[in-house]
């Protein structure tokens, strides 16, 4: 149980275009989802926290107009990187927290984004 | 501020034991997590400590001292597949995980 999927697993896009990444909880209801970014040889950096049905809370330094997060249902959250630039190339990972379970986060497999 | 410190890299020999240390400073404390992350993959959960003491789970054990703000992950009978990054994360009073930079563990035959 507690499986989180991400789609796509990798994507290459041209500079200036937008990319949408989906994060789904397959067998549980995720009231909270987290979006992380990880650059090579660095740790996870929390970008934003999203609660189902409400606006995402962005971490300091993360542009909310550039990284659009939607958490419209209890099983799906999306991250859209708008007007992508090469410096946005990174490994994006989502995690989900089940309703009433505070201490565990279940991670998706990650999405490798390369902007050319 | 909130901070997690762990060594950047460690090297150990196959079959041996290695201890990865982590110190933390957080606003409130709701537990200490260890995750394993292989290159290009998402982290996988290893352990969670909220009370002082040692938790053993097969070849992996995790220790916590809340008074010292200190934890370690102990890996026994090292195997080549244990080569990975090990992430320490503390949960603060808002139930948010504060992540360390990770320790890259290199296992040599």
PDB file of C-alpha atoms in Angstrom:
ATOM      1  CA  UNK A   1       0.000   0.000   0.000  1.00  0.00           C
ATOM      2  CA  UNK A   2       0.822   3.718   0.106  1.00  0.00           C
ATOM      3  CA  UNK A   3       2.019   4.063  -3.470  1.00  0.00           C
ATOM      4  CA  UNK A   4       2.667   7.410  -5.091  1.00  0.00           C
ATOM      5  CA  UNK A   5       3.215   7.741  -8.823  1.00  0.00           C
ATOM      6  CA  UNK A   6       4.609  10.573 -10.869  1.00  0.00           C
ATOM      7  CA  UNK A   7       4.203  11.267 -14.535  1.00  0.00           C
ATOM      8  CA  UNK A   8       6.235  11.727 -16.598  1.00  0.00           C
ATOM      9  CA  UNK A   9       9.340  10.076 -15.184  1.00  0.00           C
ATOM     10  CA  UNK A  10      11.484  12.240 -17.408  1.00  0.00           C
ATOM     11  CA  UNK A  11      10.847  15.102 -19.794  1.00  0.00           C
ATOM     12  CA  UNK A  12      12.900  17.272 -22.116  1.00  0.00           C
ATOM     13  CA  UNK A  13      11.467  20.608 -23.146  1.00  0.00           C
ATOM     14  CA  UNK A  14      12.609  23.739 -24.901  1.00  0.00           C
ATOM     15  CA  UNK A  15      13.327  26.951 -23.084  1.00  0.00           C
ATOM     16  CA  UNK A  16      10.225  29.112 -22.760  1.00  0.00           C
ATOM     17  CA  UNK A  17       7.715  26.278 -22.792  1.00  0.00           C
ATOM     18  CA  UNK A  18       5.679  24.958 -19.866  1.00  0.00           C
ATOM     19  CA  UNK A  19       5.777  21.487 -18.391  1.00  0.00           C
ATOM     20  CA  UNK A  20       3.211  19.805 -16.185  1.00  0.00           C
ATOM     21  CA  UNK A  21       4.150  17.057 -13.726  1.00  0.00           C
ATOM     22  CA  UNK A  22       1.471  14.899 -12.123  1.00  0.00           C
ATOM     23  CA  UNK A  23       1.638  13.288  -8.712  1.00  0.00           C
ATOM     24  CA  UNK A  24      -0.942  10.671  -7.784  1.00  0.00           C
ATOM     25  CA  UNK A  25      -1.624   8.707  -4.642  1.00  0.00           C
ATOM     26  CA  UNK A  26      -2.792   5.342  -5.935  1.00  0.00           C
ATOM     27  CA  UNK A  27      -4.250   3.629  -2.902  1.00  0.00           C
ATOM     28  CA  UNK A  28      -4.860   6.279  -0.294  1.00  0.00           C
ATOM     29  CA  UNK A  29      -6.252   9.768   0.054  1.00  0.00           C
ATOM     30  CA  UNK A  30      -3.553  12.392   0.253  1.00  0.00           C
ATOM     31  CA  UNK A  31      -4.774  15.462   2.071  1.00  0.00           C
ATOM     32  CA  UNK A  32      -1.313  16.987   1.856  1.00  0.00           C
ATOM     33  CA  UNK A  33       1.249  16.759  -0.902  1.00  0.00           C
ATOM     34  CA  UNK A  34       4.754  18.141  -0.960  1.00  0.00           C
ATOM     35  CA  UNK A  35       6.848  19.162  -3.943  1.00  0.00           C
ATOM     36  CA  UNK A  36      10.626  18.967  -3.740  1.00  0.00           C
ATOM     37  CA  UNK A  37      13.423  19.866  -6.085  1.00  0.00           C
ATOM     38  CA  UNK A  38      16.815  18.239  -5.983  1.00  0.00           C
ATOM     39  CA  UNK A  39      19.911  19.374  -7.855  1.00  0.00           C
ATOM     40  CA  UNK A  40      22.770  16.940  -8.471  1.00  0.00           C
ATOM     41  CA  UNK A  41      24.643  15.942  -5.326  1.00  0.00           C
ATOM     42  CA  UNK A  42      22.382  18.104  -3.160  1.00  0.00           C
ATOM     43  CA  UNK A  43      19.635  17.283  -0.727  1.00  0.00           C
ATOM     44  CA  UNK A  44      15.930  17.732  -1.170  1.00  0.00           C
ATOM     45  CA  UNK A  45      14.663  21.275  -1.208  1.00  0.00           C
ATOM     46  CA  UNK A  46      11.027  21.729  -0.292  1.00  0.00           C
ATOM     47  CA  UNK A  47       9.349  23.970  -2.829  1.00  0.00           C
ATOM     48  CA  UNK A  48       5.768  23.997  -1.612  1.00  0.00           C
ATOM     49  CA  UNK A  49       3.137  22.244   0.442  1.00  0.00           C
ATOM     50  CA  UNK A  50      -0.315  21.773  -0.983  1.00  0.00           C
ATOM     51  CA  UNK A  51      -3.485  20.830   0.838  1.00  0.00           C
ATOM     52  CA  UNK A  52      -6.418  19.474  -1.098  1.00  0.00           C
ATOM     53  CA  UNK A  53      -8.814  22.186  -2.121  1.00  0.00           C
ATOM     54  CA  UNK A  54      -6.701  25.116  -0.981  1.00  0.00           C
ATOM     55  CA  UNK A  55      -3.834  27.195  -2.282  1.00  0.00           C
ATOM     56  CA  UNK A  56      -0.317  25.876  -1.965  1.00  0.00           C
ATOM     57  CA  UNK A  57       2.102  27.304   0.573  1.00  0.00           C
ATOM     58  CA  UNK A  58       5.393  28.146  -1.088  1.00  0.00           C
ATOM     59  CA  UNK A  59       8.776  28.171   0.602  1.00  0.00           C
ATOM     60  CA  UNK A  60      10.780  31.348   0.659  1.00  0.00           C
ATOM     61  CA  UNK A  61      12.499  32.008  -2.633  1.00  0.00           C
ATOM     62  CA  UNK A  62      10.175  29.827  -4.723  1.00  0.00           C
ATOM     63  CA  UNK A  63       8.237  31.809  -7.315  1.00  0.00           C
ATOM     64  CA  UNK A  64       4.584  30.834  -7.097  1.00  0.00           C
ATOM     65  CA  UNK A  65       3.827  32.315 -10.525  1.00  0.00           C
ATOM     66  CA  UNK A  66       6.510  30.177 -12.086  1.00  0.00           C
ATOM     67  CA  UNK A  67       5.781  26.941 -10.268  1.00  0.00           C
ATOM     68  CA  UNK A  68       2.022  26.504 -10.353  1.00  0.00           C
ATOM     69  CA  UNK A  69       0.660  23.882  -8.004  1.00  0.00           C
ATOM     70  CA  UNK A  70      -2.851  22.514  -8.107  1.00  0.00           C
ATOM     71  CA  UNK A  71      -4.240  19.981  -5.655  1.00  0.00           C
ATOM     72  CA  UNK A  72      -7.795  19.638  -6.854  1.00  0.00           C
ATOM     73  CA  UNK A  73      -8.518  16.170  -5.546  1.00  0.00           C
ATOM     74  CA  UNK A  74      -7.430  13.847  -2.757  1.00  0.00           C
ATOM     75  CA  UNK A  75      -5.398  11.748  -5.161  1.00  0.00           C
ATOM     76  CA  UNK A  76      -3.868  14.233  -7.588  1.00  0.00           C
ATOM     77  CA  UNK A  77      -1.559  17.204  -7.408  1.00  0.00           C
ATOM     78  CA  UNK A  78       0.125  18.852 -10.353  1.00  0.00           C
ATOM     79  CA  UNK A  79       3.193  21.042 -10.650  1.00  0.00           C
ATOM     80  CA  UNK A  80       3.475  23.206 -13.750  1.00  0.00           C
ATOM     81  CA  UNK A  81       6.808  24.794 -14.509  1.00  0.00           C
ATOM     82  CA  UNK A  82       5.947  27.814 -16.619  1.00  0.00           C
ATOM     83  CA  UNK A  83       8.314  29.449 -19.090  1.00  0.00           C
ATOM     84  CA  UNK A  84      10.981  26.927 -18.250  1.00  0.00           C
ATOM     85  CA  UNK A  85      14.651  27.859 -18.437  1.00  0.00           C
ATOM     86  CA  UNK A  86      17.766  25.672 -18.370  1.00  0.00           C
ATOM     87  CA  UNK A  87      18.326  26.525 -14.708  1.00  0.00           C
ATOM     88  CA  UNK A  88      15.003  24.834 -13.932  1.00  0.00           C
ATOM     89  CA  UNK A  89      16.512  21.530 -15.027  1.00  0.00           C
ATOM     90  CA  UNK A  90      16.360  19.353 -11.954  1.00  0.00           C
ATOM     91  CA  UNK A  91      14.871  16.267 -10.326  1.00  0.00           C
ATOM     92  CA  UNK A  92      11.372  17.031  -9.062  1.00  0.00           C
ATOM     93  CA  UNK A  93       9.939  14.735  -6.412  1.00  0.00           C
ATOM     94  CA  UNK A  94       6.519  14.753  -4.834  1.00  0.00           C
ATOM     95  CA  UNK A  95       5.464  13.144  -1.616  1.00  0.00           C
ATOM     96  CA  UNK A  96       2.060  12.607  -0.085  1.00  0.00           C
ATOM     97  CA  UNK A  97       0.710  12.434   3.409  1.00  0.00           C
ATOM     98  CA  UNK A  98      -2.375  10.438   4.220  1.00  0.00           C
ATOM     99  CA  UNK A  99      -5.233  11.986   6.131  1.00  0.00           C
ATOM    100  CA  UNK A 100      -4.619  11.664   9.873  1.00  0.00           C
ATOM    101  CA  UNK A 101      -1.100  10.249   9.436  1.00  0.00           C
ATOM    102  CA  UNK A 102       1.277  13.039  10.279  1.00  0.00           C
ATOM    103  CA  UNK A 103       4.532  11.185  10.620  1.00  0.00           C
ATOM    104  CA  UNK A 104       4.864   9.527   7.239  1.00  0.00           C
ATOM    105  CA  UNK A 105       5.388  10.869   3.783  1.00  0.00           C
ATOM    106  CA  UNK A 106       5.258   8.571   0.793  1.00  0.00           C
ATOM    107  CA  UNK A 107       7.515   9.595  -2.055  1.00  0.00           C
ATOM    108  CA  UNK A 108       6.882   9.390  -5.745  1.00  0.00           C
ATOM    109  CA  UNK A 109       9.648   8.100  -8.020  1.00  0.00           C
ATOM    110  CA  UNK A 110      10.590  11.579  -9.225  1.00  0.00           C
ATOM    111  CA  UNK A 111      10.588  13.398 -12.557  1.00  0.00           C
ATOM    112  CA  UNK A 112      13.799  14.370 -14.308  1.00  0.00           C
ATOM    113  CA  UNK A 113      13.282  17.681 -16.140  1.00  0.00           C
ATOM    114  CA  UNK A 114      15.795  18.858 -18.705  1.00  0.00           C
ATOM    115  CA  UNK A 115      15.289  22.245 -20.323  1.00  0.00           C
ATOM    116  CA  UNK A 116      17.290  22.851 -23.487  1.00  0.00           C
TER     117      UNK A 116
ATOM    118  CA  UNK B   1      17.357  28.814  12.784  1.00  0.00           C
ATOM    119  CA  UNK B   2      16.780  25.216  11.878  1.00  0.00           C
ATOM    120  CA  UNK B   3      19.719  23.114  10.839  1.00  0.00           C
ATOM    121  CA  UNK B   4      20.706  19.534  10.141  1.00  0.00           C
ATOM    122  CA  UNK B   5      24.340  18.459   9.932  1.00  0.00           C
ATOM    123  CA  UNK B   6      25.674  15.195   8.600  1.00  0.00           C
ATOM    124  CA  UNK B   7      28.950  14.228   6.909  1.00  0.00           C
ATOM    125  CA  UNK B   8      29.115  14.744   3.180  1.00  0.00           C
ATOM    126  CA  UNK B   9      30.706  11.443   2.306  1.00  0.00           C
ATOM    127  CA  UNK B  10      31.864   8.238   3.966  1.00  0.00           C
ATOM    128  CA  UNK B  11      33.660   5.159   2.701  1.00  0.00           C
ATOM    129  CA  UNK B  12      33.406   1.666   4.139  1.00  0.00           C
ATOM    130  CA  UNK B  13      34.292  -1.901   3.205  1.00  0.00           C
ATOM    131  CA  UNK B  14      31.860  -4.609   2.199  1.00  0.00           C
ATOM    132  CA  UNK B  15      30.927  -6.716   5.216  1.00  0.00           C
ATOM    133  CA  UNK B  16      31.931  -4.045   7.725  1.00  0.00           C
ATOM    134  CA  UNK B  17      29.891  -1.706   9.926  1.00  0.00           C
ATOM    135  CA  UNK B  18      29.435   2.021   9.403  1.00  0.00           C
ATOM    136  CA  UNK B  19      27.812   4.706  11.545  1.00  0.00           C
ATOM    137  CA  UNK B  20      26.431   7.861   9.966  1.00  0.00           C
ATOM    138  CA  UNK B  21      25.932  10.702  12.427  1.00  0.00           C
ATOM    139  CA  UNK B  22      23.409  13.511  12.311  1.00  0.00           C
ATOM    140  CA  UNK B  23      22.946  16.515  14.573  1.00  0.00           C
ATOM    141  CA  UNK B  24      19.889  18.698  14.420  1.00  0.00           C
ATOM    142  CA  UNK B  25      18.477  21.978  15.656  1.00  0.00           C
ATOM    143  CA  UNK B  26      14.795  22.560  15.065  1.00  0.00           C
ATOM    144  CA  UNK B  27      11.932  24.633  16.354  1.00  0.00           C
ATOM    145  CA  UNK B  28      10.203  21.927  18.295  1.00  0.00           C
ATOM    146  CA  UNK B  29      10.739  18.266  17.587  1.00  0.00           C
ATOM    147  CA  UNK B  30       8.432  15.552  16.384  1.00  0.00           C
ATOM    148  CA  UNK B  31      10.871  12.867  15.425  1.00  0.00           C
ATOM    149  CA  UNK B  32      13.934  12.019  13.379  1.00  0.00           C
ATOM    150  CA  UNK B  33      13.811  10.201  10.057  1.00  0.00           C
ATOM    151  CA  UNK B  34      16.414   8.404   7.997  1.00  0.00           C
ATOM    152  CA  UNK B  35      15.942   7.837   4.283  1.00  0.00           C
ATOM    153  CA  UNK B  36      18.048   6.024   1.709  1.00  0.00           C
ATOM    154  CA  UNK B  37      18.363   7.474  -1.758  1.00  0.00           C
ATOM    155  CA  UNK B  38      20.037   5.803  -4.711  1.00  0.00           C
ATOM    156  CA  UNK B  39      21.230   8.048  -7.506  1.00  0.00           C
ATOM    157  CA  UNK B  40      18.395   9.173  -9.750  1.00  0.00           C
ATOM    158  CA  UNK B  41      15.726   7.709  -7.510  1.00  0.00           C
ATOM    159  CA  UNK B  42      13.385   9.044  -4.854  1.00  0.00           C
ATOM    160  CA  UNK B  43      14.160   8.554  -1.149  1.00  0.00           C
ATOM    161  CA  UNK B  44      12.938   5.439   0.581  1.00  0.00           C
ATOM    162  CA  UNK B  45      12.042   5.375   4.255  1.00  0.00           C
ATOM    163  CA  UNK B  46      14.432   3.585   6.600  1.00  0.00           C
ATOM    164  CA  UNK B  47      13.569   4.567  10.154  1.00  0.00           C
ATOM    165  CA  UNK B  48      11.754   6.926  12.484  1.00  0.00           C
ATOM    166  CA  UNK B  49      12.778   7.722  16.069  1.00  0.00           C
ATOM    167  CA  UNK B  50      10.838   9.944  18.422  1.00  0.00           C
ATOM    168  CA  UNK B  51      11.980   8.511  21.757  1.00  0.00           C
ATOM    169  CA  UNK B  52      15.548   8.213  23.016  1.00  0.00           C
ATOM    170  CA  UNK B  53      17.293   4.970  22.339  1.00  0.00           C
ATOM    171  CA  UNK B  54      18.134   2.466  19.680  1.00  0.00           C
ATOM    172  CA  UNK B  55      15.691   1.049  17.158  1.00  0.00           C
ATOM    173  CA  UNK B  56      16.891  -2.052  15.352  1.00  0.00           C
ATOM    174  CA  UNK B  57      15.524  -3.204  12.030  1.00  0.00           C
ATOM    175  CA  UNK B  58      17.510  -5.981  10.439  1.00  0.00           C
ATOM    176  CA  UNK B  59      20.938  -4.791   9.328  1.00  0.00           C
ATOM    177  CA  UNK B  60      19.988  -1.165   9.979  1.00  0.00           C
ATOM    178  CA  UNK B  61      19.643   0.479  13.388  1.00  0.00           C
ATOM    179  CA  UNK B  62      18.907   4.073  14.311  1.00  0.00           C
ATOM    180  CA  UNK B  63      19.672   5.866  17.552  1.00  0.00           C
ATOM    181  CA  UNK B  64      18.302   9.084  18.999  1.00  0.00           C
ATOM    182  CA  UNK B  65      19.333  11.349  21.864  1.00  0.00           C
ATOM    183  CA  UNK B  66      16.903  14.241  22.123  1.00  0.00           C
ATOM    184  CA  UNK B  67      18.885  16.010  24.845  1.00  0.00           C
ATOM    185  CA  UNK B  68      21.933  16.096  22.576  1.00  0.00           C
ATOM    186  CA  UNK B  69      20.072  16.746  19.331  1.00  0.00           C
ATOM    187  CA  UNK B  70      21.854  13.752  17.907  1.00  0.00           C
ATOM    188  CA  UNK B  71      21.060  10.669  15.911  1.00  0.00           C
ATOM    189  CA  UNK B  72      22.980   8.009  14.063  1.00  0.00           C
ATOM    190  CA  UNK B  73      22.225   5.348  11.520  1.00  0.00           C
ATOM    191  CA  UNK B  74      24.165   2.119  11.927  1.00  0.00           C
ATOM    192  CA  UNK B  75      24.560  -0.204   8.979  1.00  0.00           C
ATOM    193  CA  UNK B  76      25.916  -3.694   9.621  1.00  0.00           C
ATOM    194  CA  UNK B  77      27.197  -6.386   7.262  1.00  0.00           C
ATOM    195  CA  UNK B  78      27.538  -3.850   4.498  1.00  0.00           C
ATOM    196  CA  UNK B  79      26.624  -4.910   1.002  1.00  0.00           C
ATOM    197  CA  UNK B  80      27.522  -3.252  -2.268  1.00  0.00           C
ATOM    198  CA  UNK B  81      23.866  -2.348  -2.775  1.00  0.00           C
ATOM    199  CA  UNK B  82      24.065  -0.163   0.344  1.00  0.00           C
ATOM    200  CA  UNK B  83      26.053   2.356  -1.667  1.00  0.00           C
ATOM    201  CA  UNK B  84      23.675   5.326  -1.677  1.00  0.00           C
ATOM    202  CA  UNK B  85      23.028   8.655  -0.058  1.00  0.00           C
ATOM    203  CA  UNK B  86      21.528   8.611   3.421  1.00  0.00           C
ATOM    204  CA  UNK B  87      19.342  11.543   4.348  1.00  0.00           C
ATOM    205  CA  UNK B  88      18.644  12.633   7.887  1.00  0.00           C
ATOM    206  CA  UNK B  89      15.490  14.689   8.435  1.00  0.00           C
ATOM    207  CA  UNK B  90      13.985  16.128  11.608  1.00  0.00           C
ATOM    208  CA  UNK B  91      10.320  16.970  11.944  1.00  0.00           C
ATOM    209  CA  UNK B  92       9.692  20.338  13.575  1.00  0.00           C
ATOM    210  CA  UNK B  93       6.773  21.621  15.616  1.00  0.00           C
ATOM    211  CA  UNK B  94       4.776  22.283  12.429  1.00  0.00           C
ATOM    212  CA  UNK B  95       5.260  18.651  11.356  1.00  0.00           C
ATOM    213  CA  UNK B  96       7.481  19.814   8.536  1.00  0.00           C
ATOM    214  CA  UNK B  97      10.591  17.842   7.642  1.00  0.00           C
ATOM    215  CA  UNK B  98      13.893  19.679   7.817  1.00  0.00           C
ATOM    216  CA  UNK B  99      16.355  17.849   5.590  1.00  0.00           C
ATOM    217  CA  UNK B 100      20.072  17.357   5.898  1.00  0.00           C
ATOM    218  CA  UNK B 101      22.258  17.521   2.803  1.00  0.00           C
ATOM    219  CA  UNK B 102      22.742  13.759   2.834  1.00  0.00           C
ATOM    220  CA  UNK B 103      25.733  11.495   3.354  1.00  0.00           C
ATOM    221  CA  UNK B 104      27.045   9.691   0.323  1.00  0.00           C
ATOM    222  CA  UNK B 105      28.154   6.223   1.393  1.00  0.00           C
ATOM    223  CA  UNK B 106      30.685   4.460  -0.814  1.00  0.00           C
ATOM    224  CA  UNK B 107      31.133   0.730  -0.266  1.00  0.00           C
ATOM    225  CA  UNK B 108      34.371  -0.822  -1.449  1.00  0.00           C
ATOM    226  CA  UNK B 109      34.858  -4.548  -2.014  1.00  0.00           C
TER     227      UNK B 109
END
